[in-house]
PDB file of C-alpha atoms (C1' of nucleotides) in Angstrom:
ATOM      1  CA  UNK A 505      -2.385 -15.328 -24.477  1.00  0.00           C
ATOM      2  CA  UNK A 506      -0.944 -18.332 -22.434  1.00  0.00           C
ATOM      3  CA  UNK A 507      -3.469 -21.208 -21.750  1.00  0.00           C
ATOM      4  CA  UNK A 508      -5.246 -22.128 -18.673  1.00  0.00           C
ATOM      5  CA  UNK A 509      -6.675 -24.365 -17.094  1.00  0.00           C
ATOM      6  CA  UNK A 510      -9.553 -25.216 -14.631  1.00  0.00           C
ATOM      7  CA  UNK A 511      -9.403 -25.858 -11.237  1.00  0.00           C
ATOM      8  CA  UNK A 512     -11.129 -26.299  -8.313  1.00  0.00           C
ATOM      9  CA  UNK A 513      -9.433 -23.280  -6.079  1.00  0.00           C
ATOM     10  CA  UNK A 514      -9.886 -21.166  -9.408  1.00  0.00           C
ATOM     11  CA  UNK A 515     -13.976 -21.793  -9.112  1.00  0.00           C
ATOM     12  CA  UNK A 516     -14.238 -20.959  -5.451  1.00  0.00           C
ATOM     13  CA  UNK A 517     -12.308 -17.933  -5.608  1.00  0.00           C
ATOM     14  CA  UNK A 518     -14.733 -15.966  -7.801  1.00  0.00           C
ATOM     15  CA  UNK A 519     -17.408 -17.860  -6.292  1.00  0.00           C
ATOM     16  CA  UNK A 520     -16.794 -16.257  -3.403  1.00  0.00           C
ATOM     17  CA  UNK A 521     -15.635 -12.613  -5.193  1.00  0.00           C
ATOM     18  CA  UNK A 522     -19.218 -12.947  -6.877  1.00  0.00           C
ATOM     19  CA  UNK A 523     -20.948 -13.880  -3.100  1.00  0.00           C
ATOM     20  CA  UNK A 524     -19.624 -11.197  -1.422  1.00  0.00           C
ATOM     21  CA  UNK A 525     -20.858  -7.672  -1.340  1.00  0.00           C
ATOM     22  CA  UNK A 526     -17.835  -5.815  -0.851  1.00  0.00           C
ATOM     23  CA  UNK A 527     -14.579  -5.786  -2.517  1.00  0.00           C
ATOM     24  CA  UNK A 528     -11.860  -8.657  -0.654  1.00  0.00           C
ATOM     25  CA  UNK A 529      -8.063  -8.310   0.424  1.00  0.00           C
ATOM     26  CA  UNK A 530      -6.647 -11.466  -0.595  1.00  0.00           C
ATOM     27  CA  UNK A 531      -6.672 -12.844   2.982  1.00  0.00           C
ATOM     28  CA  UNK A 532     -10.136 -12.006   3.063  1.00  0.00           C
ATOM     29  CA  UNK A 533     -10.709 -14.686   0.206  1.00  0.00           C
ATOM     30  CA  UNK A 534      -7.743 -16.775   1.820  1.00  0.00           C
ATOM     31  CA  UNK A 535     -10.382 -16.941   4.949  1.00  0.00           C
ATOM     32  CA  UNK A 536     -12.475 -17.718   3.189  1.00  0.00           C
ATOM     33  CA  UNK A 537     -11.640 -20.292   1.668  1.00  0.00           C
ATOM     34  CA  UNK A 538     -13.595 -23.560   2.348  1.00  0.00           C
ATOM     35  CA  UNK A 539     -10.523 -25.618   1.411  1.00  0.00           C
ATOM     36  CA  UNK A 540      -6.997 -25.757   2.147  1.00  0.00           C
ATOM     37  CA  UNK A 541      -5.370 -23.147  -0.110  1.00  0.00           C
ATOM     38  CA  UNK A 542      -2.160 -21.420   0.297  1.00  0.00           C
ATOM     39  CA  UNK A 543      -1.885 -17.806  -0.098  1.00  0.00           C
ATOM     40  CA  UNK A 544       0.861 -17.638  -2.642  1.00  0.00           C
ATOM     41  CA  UNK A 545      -1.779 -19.846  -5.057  1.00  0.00           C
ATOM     42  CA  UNK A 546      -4.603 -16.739  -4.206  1.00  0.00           C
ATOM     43  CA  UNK A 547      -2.299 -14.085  -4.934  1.00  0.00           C
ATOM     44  CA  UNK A 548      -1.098 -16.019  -8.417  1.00  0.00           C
ATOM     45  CA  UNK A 549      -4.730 -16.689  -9.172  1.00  0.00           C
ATOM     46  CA  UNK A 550      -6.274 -12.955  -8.629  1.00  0.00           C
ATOM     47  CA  UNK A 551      -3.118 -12.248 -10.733  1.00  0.00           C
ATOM     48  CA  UNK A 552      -4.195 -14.289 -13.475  1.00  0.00           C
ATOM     49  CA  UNK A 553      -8.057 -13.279 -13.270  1.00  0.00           C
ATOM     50  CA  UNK A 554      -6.813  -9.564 -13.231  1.00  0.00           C
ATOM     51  CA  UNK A 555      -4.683 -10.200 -16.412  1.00  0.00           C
ATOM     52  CA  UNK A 556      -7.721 -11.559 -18.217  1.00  0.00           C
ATOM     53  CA  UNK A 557      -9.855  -8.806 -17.114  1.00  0.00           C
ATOM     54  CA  UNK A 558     -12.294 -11.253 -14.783  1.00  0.00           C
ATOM     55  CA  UNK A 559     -11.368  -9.216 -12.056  1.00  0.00           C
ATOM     56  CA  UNK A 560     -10.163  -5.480 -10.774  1.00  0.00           C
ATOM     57  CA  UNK A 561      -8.601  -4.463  -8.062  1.00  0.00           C
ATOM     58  CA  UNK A 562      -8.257  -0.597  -6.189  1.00  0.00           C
ATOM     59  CA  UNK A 563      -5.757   0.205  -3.604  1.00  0.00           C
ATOM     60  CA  UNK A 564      -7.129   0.791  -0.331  1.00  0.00           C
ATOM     61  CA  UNK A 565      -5.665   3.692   1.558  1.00  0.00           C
ATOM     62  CA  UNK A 566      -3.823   1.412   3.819  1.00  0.00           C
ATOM     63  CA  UNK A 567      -1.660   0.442   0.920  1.00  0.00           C
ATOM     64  CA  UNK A 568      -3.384  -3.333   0.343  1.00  0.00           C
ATOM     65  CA  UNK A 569      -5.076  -4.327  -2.903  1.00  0.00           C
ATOM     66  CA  UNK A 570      -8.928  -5.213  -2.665  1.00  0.00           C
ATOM     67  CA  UNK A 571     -10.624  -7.887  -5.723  1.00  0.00           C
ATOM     68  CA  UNK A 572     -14.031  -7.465  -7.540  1.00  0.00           C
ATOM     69  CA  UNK A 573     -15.414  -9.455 -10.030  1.00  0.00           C
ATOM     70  CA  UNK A 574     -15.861  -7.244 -13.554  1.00  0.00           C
ATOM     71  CA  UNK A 575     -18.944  -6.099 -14.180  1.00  0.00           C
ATOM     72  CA  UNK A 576     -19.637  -3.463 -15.975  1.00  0.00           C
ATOM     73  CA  UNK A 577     -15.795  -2.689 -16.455  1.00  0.00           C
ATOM     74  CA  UNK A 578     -14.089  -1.848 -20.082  1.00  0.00           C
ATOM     75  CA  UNK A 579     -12.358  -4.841 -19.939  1.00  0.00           C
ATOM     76  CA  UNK A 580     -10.778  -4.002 -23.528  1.00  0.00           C
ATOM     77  CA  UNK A 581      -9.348  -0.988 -21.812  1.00  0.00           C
ATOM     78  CA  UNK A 582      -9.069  -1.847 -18.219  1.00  0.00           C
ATOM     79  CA  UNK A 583     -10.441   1.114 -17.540  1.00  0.00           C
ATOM     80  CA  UNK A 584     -12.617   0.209 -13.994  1.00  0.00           C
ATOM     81  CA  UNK A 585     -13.820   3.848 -13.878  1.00  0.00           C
ATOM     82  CA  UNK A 586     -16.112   3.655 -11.355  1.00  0.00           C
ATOM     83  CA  UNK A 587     -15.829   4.682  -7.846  1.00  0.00           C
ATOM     84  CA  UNK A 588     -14.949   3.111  -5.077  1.00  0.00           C
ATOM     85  CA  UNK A 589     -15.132   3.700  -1.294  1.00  0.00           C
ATOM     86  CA  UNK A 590     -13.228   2.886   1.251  1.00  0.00           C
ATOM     87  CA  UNK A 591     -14.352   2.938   5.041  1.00  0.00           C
ATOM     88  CA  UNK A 592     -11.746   4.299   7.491  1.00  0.00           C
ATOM     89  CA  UNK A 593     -12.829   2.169  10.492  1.00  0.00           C
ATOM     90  CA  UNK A 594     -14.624  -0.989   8.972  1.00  0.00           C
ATOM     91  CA  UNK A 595     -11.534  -0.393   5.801  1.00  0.00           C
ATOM     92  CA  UNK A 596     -14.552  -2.484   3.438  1.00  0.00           C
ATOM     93  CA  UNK A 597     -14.077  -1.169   0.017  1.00  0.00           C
ATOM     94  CA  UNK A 598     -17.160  -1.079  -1.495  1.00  0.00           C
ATOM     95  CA  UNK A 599     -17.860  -0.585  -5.441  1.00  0.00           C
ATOM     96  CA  UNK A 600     -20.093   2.120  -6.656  1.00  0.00           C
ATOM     97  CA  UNK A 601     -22.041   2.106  -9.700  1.00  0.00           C
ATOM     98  CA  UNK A 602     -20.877   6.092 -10.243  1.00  0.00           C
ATOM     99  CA  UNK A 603     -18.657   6.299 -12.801  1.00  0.00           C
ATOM    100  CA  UNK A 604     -16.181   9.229 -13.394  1.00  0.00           C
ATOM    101  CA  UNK A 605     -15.357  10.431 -16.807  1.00  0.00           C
ATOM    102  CA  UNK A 606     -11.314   9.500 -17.719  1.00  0.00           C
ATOM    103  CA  UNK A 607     -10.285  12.973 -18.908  1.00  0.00           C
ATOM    104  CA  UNK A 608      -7.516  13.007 -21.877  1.00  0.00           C
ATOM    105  CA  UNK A 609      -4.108  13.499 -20.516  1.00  0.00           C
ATOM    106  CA  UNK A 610      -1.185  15.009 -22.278  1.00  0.00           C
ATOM    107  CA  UNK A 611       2.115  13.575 -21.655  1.00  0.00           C
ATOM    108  CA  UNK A 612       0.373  10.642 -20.601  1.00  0.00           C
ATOM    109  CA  UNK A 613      -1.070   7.094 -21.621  1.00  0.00           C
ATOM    110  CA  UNK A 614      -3.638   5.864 -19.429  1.00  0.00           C
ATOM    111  CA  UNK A 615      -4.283   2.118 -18.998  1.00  0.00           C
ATOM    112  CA  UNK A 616      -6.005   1.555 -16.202  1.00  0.00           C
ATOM    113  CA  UNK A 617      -7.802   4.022 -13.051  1.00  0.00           C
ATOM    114  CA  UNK A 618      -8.133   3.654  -9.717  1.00  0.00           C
ATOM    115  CA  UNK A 619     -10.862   6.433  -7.837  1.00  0.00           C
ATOM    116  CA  UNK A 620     -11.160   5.777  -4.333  1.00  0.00           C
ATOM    117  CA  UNK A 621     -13.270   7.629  -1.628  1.00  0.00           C
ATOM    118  CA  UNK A 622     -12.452   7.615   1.626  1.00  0.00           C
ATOM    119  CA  UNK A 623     -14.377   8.285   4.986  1.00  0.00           C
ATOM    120  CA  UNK A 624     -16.991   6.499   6.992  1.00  0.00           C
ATOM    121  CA  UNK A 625     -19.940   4.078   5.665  1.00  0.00           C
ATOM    122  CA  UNK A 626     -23.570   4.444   7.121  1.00  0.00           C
ATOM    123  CA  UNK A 627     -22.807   0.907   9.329  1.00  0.00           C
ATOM    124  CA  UNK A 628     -20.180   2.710  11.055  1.00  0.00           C
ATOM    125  CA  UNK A 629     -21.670   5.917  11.969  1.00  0.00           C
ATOM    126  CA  UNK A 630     -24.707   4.105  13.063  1.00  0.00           C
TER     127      UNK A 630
ATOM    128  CA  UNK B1302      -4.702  20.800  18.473  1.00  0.00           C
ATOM    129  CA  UNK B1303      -1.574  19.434  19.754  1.00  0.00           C
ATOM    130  CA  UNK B1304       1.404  21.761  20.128  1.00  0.00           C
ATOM    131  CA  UNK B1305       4.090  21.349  17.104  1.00  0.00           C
ATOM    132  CA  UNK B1306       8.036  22.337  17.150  1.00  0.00           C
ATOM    133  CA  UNK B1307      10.114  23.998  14.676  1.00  0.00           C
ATOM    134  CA  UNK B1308      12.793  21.294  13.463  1.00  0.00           C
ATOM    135  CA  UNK B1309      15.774  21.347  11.289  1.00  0.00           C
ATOM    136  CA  UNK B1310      14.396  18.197   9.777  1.00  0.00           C
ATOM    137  CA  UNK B1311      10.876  18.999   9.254  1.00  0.00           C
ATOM    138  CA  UNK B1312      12.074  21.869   7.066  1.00  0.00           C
ATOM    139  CA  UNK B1313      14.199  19.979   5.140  1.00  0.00           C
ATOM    140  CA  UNK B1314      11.112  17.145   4.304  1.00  0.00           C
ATOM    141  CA  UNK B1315       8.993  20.276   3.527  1.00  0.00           C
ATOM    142  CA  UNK B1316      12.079  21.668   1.179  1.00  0.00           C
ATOM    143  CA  UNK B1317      12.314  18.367  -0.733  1.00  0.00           C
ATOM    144  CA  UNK B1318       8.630  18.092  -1.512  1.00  0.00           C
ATOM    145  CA  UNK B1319       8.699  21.897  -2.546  1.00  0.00           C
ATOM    146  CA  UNK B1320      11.609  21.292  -5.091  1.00  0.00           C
ATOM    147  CA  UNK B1321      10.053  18.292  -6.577  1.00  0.00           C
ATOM    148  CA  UNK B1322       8.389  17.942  -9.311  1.00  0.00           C
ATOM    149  CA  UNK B1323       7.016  14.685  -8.424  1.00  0.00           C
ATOM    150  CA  UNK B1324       5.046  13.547  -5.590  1.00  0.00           C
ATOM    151  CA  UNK B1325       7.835  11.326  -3.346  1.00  0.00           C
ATOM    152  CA  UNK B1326       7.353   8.500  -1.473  1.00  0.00           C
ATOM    153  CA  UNK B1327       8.618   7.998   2.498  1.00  0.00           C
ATOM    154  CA  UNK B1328      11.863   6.360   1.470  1.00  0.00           C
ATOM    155  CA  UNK B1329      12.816   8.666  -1.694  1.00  0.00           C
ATOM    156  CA  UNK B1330      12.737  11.388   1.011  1.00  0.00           C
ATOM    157  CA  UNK B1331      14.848   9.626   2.948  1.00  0.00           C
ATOM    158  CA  UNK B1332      17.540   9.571   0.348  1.00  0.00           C
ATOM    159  CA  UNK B1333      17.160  13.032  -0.450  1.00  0.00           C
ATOM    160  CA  UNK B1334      17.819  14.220   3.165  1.00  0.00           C
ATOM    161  CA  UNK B1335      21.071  15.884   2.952  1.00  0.00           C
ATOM    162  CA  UNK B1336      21.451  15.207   6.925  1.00  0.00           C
ATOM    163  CA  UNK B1337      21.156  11.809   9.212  1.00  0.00           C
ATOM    164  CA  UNK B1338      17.667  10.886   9.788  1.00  0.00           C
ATOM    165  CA  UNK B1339      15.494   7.480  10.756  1.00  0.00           C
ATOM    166  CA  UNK B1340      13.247   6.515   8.436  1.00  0.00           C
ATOM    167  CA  UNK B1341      10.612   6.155  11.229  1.00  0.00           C
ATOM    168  CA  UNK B1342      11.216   9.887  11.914  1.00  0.00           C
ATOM    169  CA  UNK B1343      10.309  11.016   8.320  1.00  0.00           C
ATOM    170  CA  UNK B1344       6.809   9.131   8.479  1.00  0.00           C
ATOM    171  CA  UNK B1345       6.098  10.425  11.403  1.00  0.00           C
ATOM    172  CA  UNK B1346       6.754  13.928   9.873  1.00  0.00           C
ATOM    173  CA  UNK B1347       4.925  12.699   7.334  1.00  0.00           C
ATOM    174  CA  UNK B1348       1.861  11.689   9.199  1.00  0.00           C
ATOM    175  CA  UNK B1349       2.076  15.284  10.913  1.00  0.00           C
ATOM    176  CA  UNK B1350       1.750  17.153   7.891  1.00  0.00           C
ATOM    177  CA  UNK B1351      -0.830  15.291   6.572  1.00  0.00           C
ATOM    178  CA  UNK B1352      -3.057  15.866   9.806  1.00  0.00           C
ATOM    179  CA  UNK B1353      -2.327  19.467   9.308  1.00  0.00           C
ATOM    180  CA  UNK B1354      -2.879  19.662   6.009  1.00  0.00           C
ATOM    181  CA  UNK B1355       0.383  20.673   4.706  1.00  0.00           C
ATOM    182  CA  UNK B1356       0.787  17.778   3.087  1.00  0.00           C
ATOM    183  CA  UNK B1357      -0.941  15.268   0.994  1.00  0.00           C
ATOM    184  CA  UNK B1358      -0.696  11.815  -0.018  1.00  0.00           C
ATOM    185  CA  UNK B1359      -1.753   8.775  -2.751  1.00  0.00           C
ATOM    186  CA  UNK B1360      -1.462   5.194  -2.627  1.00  0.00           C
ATOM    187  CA  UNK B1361      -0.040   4.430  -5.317  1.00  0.00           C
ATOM    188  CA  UNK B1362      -1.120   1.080  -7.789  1.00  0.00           C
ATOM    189  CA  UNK B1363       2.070  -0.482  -5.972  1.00  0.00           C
ATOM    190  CA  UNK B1364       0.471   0.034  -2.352  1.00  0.00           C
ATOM    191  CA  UNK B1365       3.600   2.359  -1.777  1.00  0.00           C
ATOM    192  CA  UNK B1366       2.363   6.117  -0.145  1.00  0.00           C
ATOM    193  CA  UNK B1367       3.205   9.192  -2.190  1.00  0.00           C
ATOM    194  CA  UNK B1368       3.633  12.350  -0.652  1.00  0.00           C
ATOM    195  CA  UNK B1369       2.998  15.808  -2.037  1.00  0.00           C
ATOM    196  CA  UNK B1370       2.807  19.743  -0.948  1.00  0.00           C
ATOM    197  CA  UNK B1371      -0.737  20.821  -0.552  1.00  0.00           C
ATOM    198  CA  UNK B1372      -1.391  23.697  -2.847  1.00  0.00           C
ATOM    199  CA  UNK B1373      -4.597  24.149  -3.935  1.00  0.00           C
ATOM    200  CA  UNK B1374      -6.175  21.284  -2.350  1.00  0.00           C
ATOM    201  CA  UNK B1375      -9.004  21.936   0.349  1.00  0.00           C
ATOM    202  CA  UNK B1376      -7.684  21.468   3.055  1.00  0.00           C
ATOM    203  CA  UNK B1377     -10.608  21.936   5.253  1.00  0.00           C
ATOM    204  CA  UNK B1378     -12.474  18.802   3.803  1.00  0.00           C
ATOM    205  CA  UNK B1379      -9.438  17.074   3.203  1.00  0.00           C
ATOM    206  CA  UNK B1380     -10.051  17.055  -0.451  1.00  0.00           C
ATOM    207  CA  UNK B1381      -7.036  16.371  -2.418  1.00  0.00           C
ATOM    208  CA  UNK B1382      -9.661  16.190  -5.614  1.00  0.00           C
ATOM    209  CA  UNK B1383      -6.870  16.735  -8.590  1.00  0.00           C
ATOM    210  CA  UNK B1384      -6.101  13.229 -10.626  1.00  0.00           C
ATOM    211  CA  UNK B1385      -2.942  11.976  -9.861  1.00  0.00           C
ATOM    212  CA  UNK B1386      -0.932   9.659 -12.325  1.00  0.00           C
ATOM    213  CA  UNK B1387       1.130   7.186 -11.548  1.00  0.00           C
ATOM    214  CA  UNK B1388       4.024   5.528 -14.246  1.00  0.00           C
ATOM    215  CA  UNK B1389       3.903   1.991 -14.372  1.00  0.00           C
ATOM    216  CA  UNK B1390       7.555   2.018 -15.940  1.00  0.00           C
ATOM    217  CA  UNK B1391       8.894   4.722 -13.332  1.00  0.00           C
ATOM    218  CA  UNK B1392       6.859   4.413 -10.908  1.00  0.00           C
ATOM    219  CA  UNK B1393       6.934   8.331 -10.648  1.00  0.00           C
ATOM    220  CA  UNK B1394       3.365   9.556  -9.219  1.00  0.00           C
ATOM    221  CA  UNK B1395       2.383  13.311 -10.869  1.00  0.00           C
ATOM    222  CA  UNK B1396       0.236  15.664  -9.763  1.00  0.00           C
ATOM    223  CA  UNK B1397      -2.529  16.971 -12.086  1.00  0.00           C
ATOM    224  CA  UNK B1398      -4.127  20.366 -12.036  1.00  0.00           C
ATOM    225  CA  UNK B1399      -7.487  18.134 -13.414  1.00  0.00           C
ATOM    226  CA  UNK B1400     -10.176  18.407 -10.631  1.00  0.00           C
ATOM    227  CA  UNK B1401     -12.463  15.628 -10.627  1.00  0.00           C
ATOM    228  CA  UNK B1402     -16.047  16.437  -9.284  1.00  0.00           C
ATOM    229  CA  UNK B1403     -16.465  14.966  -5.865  1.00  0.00           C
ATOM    230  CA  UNK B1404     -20.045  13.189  -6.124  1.00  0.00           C
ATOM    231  CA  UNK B1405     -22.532  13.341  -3.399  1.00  0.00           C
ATOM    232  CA  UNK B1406     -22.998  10.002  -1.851  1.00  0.00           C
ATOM    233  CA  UNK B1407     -26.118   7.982  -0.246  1.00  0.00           C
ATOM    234  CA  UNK B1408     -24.693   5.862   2.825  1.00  0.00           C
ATOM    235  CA  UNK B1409     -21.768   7.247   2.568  1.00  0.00           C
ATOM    236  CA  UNK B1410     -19.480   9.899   4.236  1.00  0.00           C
ATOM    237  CA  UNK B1411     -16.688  11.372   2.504  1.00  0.00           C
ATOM    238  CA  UNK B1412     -13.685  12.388   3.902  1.00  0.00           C
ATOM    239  CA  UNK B1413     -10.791  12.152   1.733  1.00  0.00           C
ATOM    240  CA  UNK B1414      -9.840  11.285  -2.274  1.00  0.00           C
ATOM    241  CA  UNK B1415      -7.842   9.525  -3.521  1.00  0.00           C
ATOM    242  CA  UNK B1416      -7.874   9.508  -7.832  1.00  0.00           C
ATOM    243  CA  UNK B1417      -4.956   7.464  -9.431  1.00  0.00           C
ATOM    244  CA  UNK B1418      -4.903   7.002 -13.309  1.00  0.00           C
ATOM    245  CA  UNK B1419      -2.358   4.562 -14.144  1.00  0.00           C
ATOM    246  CA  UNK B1420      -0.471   4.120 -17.520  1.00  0.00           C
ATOM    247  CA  UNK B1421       2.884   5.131 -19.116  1.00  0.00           C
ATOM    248  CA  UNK B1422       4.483   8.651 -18.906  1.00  0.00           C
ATOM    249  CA  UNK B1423       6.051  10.518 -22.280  1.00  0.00           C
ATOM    250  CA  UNK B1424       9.826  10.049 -20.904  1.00  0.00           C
ATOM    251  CA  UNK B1425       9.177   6.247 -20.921  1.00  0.00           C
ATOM    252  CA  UNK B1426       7.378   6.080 -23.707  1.00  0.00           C
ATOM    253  CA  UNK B1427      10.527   7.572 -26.047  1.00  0.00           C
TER     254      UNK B1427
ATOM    255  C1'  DA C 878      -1.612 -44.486 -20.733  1.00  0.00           C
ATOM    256  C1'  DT C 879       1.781 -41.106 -21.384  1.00  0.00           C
ATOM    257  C1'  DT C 880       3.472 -36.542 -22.027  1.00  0.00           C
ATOM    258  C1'  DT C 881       3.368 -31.685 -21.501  1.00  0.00           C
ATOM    259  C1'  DT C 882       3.188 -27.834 -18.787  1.00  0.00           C
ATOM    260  C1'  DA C 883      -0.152 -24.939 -16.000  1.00  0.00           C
ATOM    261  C1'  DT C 884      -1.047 -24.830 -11.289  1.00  0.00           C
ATOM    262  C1'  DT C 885      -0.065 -25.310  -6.502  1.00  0.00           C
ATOM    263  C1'  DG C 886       2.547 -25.630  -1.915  1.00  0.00           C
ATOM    264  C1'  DC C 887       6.259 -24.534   0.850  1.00  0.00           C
ATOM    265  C1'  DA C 888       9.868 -21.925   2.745  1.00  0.00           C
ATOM    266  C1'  DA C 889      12.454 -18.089   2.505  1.00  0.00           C
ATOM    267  C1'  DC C 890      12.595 -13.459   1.480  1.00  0.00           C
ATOM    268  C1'  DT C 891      11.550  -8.394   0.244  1.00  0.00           C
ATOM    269  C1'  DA C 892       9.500  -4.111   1.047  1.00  0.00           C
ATOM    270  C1'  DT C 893       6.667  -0.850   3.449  1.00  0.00           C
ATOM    271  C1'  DA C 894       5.246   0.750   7.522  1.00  0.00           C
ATOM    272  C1'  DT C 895       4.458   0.693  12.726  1.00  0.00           C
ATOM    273  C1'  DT C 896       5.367   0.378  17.855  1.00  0.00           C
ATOM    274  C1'  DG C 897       7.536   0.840  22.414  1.00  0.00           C
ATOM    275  C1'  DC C 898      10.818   2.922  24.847  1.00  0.00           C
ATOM    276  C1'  DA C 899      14.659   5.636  25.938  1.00  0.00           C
ATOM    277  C1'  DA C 900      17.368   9.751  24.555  1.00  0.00           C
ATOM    278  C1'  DT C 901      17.352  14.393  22.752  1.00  0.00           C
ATOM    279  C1'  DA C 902      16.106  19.010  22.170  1.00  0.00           C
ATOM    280  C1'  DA C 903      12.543  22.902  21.261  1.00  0.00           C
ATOM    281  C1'  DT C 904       9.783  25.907  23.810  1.00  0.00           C
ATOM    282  C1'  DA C 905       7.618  27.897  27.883  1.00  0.00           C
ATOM    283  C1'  DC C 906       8.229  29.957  32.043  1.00  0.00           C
ATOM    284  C1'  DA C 907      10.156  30.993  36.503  1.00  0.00           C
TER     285       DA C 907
ATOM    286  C1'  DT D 591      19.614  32.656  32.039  1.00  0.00           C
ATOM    287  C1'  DG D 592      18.431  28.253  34.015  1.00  0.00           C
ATOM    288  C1'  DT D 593      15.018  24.743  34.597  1.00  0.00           C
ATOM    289  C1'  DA D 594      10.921  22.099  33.549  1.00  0.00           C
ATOM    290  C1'  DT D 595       7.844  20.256  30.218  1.00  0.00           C
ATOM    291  C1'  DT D 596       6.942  17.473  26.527  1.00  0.00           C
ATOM    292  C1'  DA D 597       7.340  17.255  21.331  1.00  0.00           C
ATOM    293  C1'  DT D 598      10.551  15.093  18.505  1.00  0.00           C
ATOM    294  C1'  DT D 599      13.867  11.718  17.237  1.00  0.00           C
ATOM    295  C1'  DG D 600      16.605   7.205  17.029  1.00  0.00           C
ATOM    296  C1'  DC D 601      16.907   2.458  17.501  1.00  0.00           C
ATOM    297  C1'  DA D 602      15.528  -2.199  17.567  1.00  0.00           C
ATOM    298  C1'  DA D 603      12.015  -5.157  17.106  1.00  0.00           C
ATOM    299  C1'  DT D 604       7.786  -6.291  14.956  1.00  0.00           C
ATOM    300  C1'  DA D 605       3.863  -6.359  11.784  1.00  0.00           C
ATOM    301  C1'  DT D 606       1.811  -6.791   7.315  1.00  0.00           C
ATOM    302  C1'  DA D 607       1.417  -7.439   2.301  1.00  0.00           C
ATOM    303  C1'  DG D 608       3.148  -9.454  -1.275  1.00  0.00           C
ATOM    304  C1'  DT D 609       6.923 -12.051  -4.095  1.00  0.00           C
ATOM    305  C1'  DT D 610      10.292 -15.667  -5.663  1.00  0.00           C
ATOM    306  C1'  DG D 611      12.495 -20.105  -6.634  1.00  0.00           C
ATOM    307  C1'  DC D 612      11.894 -24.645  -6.850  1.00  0.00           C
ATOM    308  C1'  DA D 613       9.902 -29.022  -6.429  1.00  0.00           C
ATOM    309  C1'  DA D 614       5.456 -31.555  -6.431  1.00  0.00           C
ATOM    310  C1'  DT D 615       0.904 -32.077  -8.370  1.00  0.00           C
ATOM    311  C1'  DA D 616      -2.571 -32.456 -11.673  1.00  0.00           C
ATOM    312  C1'  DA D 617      -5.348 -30.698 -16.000  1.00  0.00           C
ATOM    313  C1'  DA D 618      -5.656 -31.588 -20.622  1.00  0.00           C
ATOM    314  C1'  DA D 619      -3.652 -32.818 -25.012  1.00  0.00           C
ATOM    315  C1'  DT D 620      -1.842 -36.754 -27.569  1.00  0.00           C
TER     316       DT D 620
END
DNA sequence: ATTTTATTGCAACTATATTGCAATAATACA
DNA sequence: TGTATTATTGCAATATAGTTGCAATAAAAT
């Protein structure tokens, strides 16, 4: 694996991954942000954290990718089987501690999973 | 419900998706049309079937929409519960007849699913 | 202190999808 | 059948998410 480094922007991006209670978009972190940062260098470093299995991501519905630190994930085979949930009208993504069974597939490797549930969260009903 | 017309072109997105064996996304549609059409046109076809159940989709790992004939999905929850699984070599997103078991959920409200296992298919494997 | 090269910034660019508005055409109905 | 209504379509412009190439910066190895 190539070598890294440490940096600054590094540090506050999963500082704020592990502050926040919801999944984030990368502008979301890009916001963020309490320094100058360019988005290209966010997208490159969730790249990088996702590669060495700090982070996941899910596709939302609409198509963007949301960030979580790894937690309980099996990092050795990216498989980030829990759920995840997606509001319609707030569009949070929110990660569940249920975690679906990866069945065995035939004519197919699995690497990774995405499981995504969509609809509307408690805050928005309310 | 709003009122729907019979088109030439609808038919032909619904023909398409019936003769594939993968789920397609908005623009391989578009190539497949054997007649003119805007590419605005077909997601807005698109978008119509899915609000009447016709059709479903998946975002796939790329943030791309894939589009697929509703068969045995539930229509009337909008439960598209079979795994899908998307190619990271071909891209190609499959439909699985594997259900997963929608769980019940405190705080949230679920409308839709969306299950994407990602890895590499046979073909691209050999 | 110097070298190496990972990281970052910037600008330009790609791809997917959406919107407003005018033109077209399917259906209802006189 | 002819006309009116309005769903559907096309076009151009725009929005949004993410990527790429390249030069500048800076971490860490020597």
């Amino acid at each position: 694996m190539k070598k890294t480094r440490n940096t600054q922007k590094q540090d506050f991006v999963l500082d704020i991954l592990a502050k926040s209670e919801h999944t984030m978009s990368a502008d979301a972190i890009l916001e963020a942000m309490p320094i100058k940062i360019n988005k290209t260098t966010v997208y490159r470093i969730l790249d990088r954290f996702a590669e060495k299995g700090k982070v996941h991501y899910v596709t939302g519905e609409n198509g963007k990718a949301y960030y979580a630190l790894c937690s309980d994930c099996d990092v050795e085979h990216d498989f980030h089987n829990h759920i995840h949930f997606q509001c319609k009208n707030c569009e949070k993504v929110t990660c569940l501690s249920y975690e679906i069974k990866v069945p065995e597939l035939k004519n197919f490797e699995i690497q990774e999973t995405q499981f995504l549930m969509i609809g509307v969260c408690d805050k928005c009903k309310a």
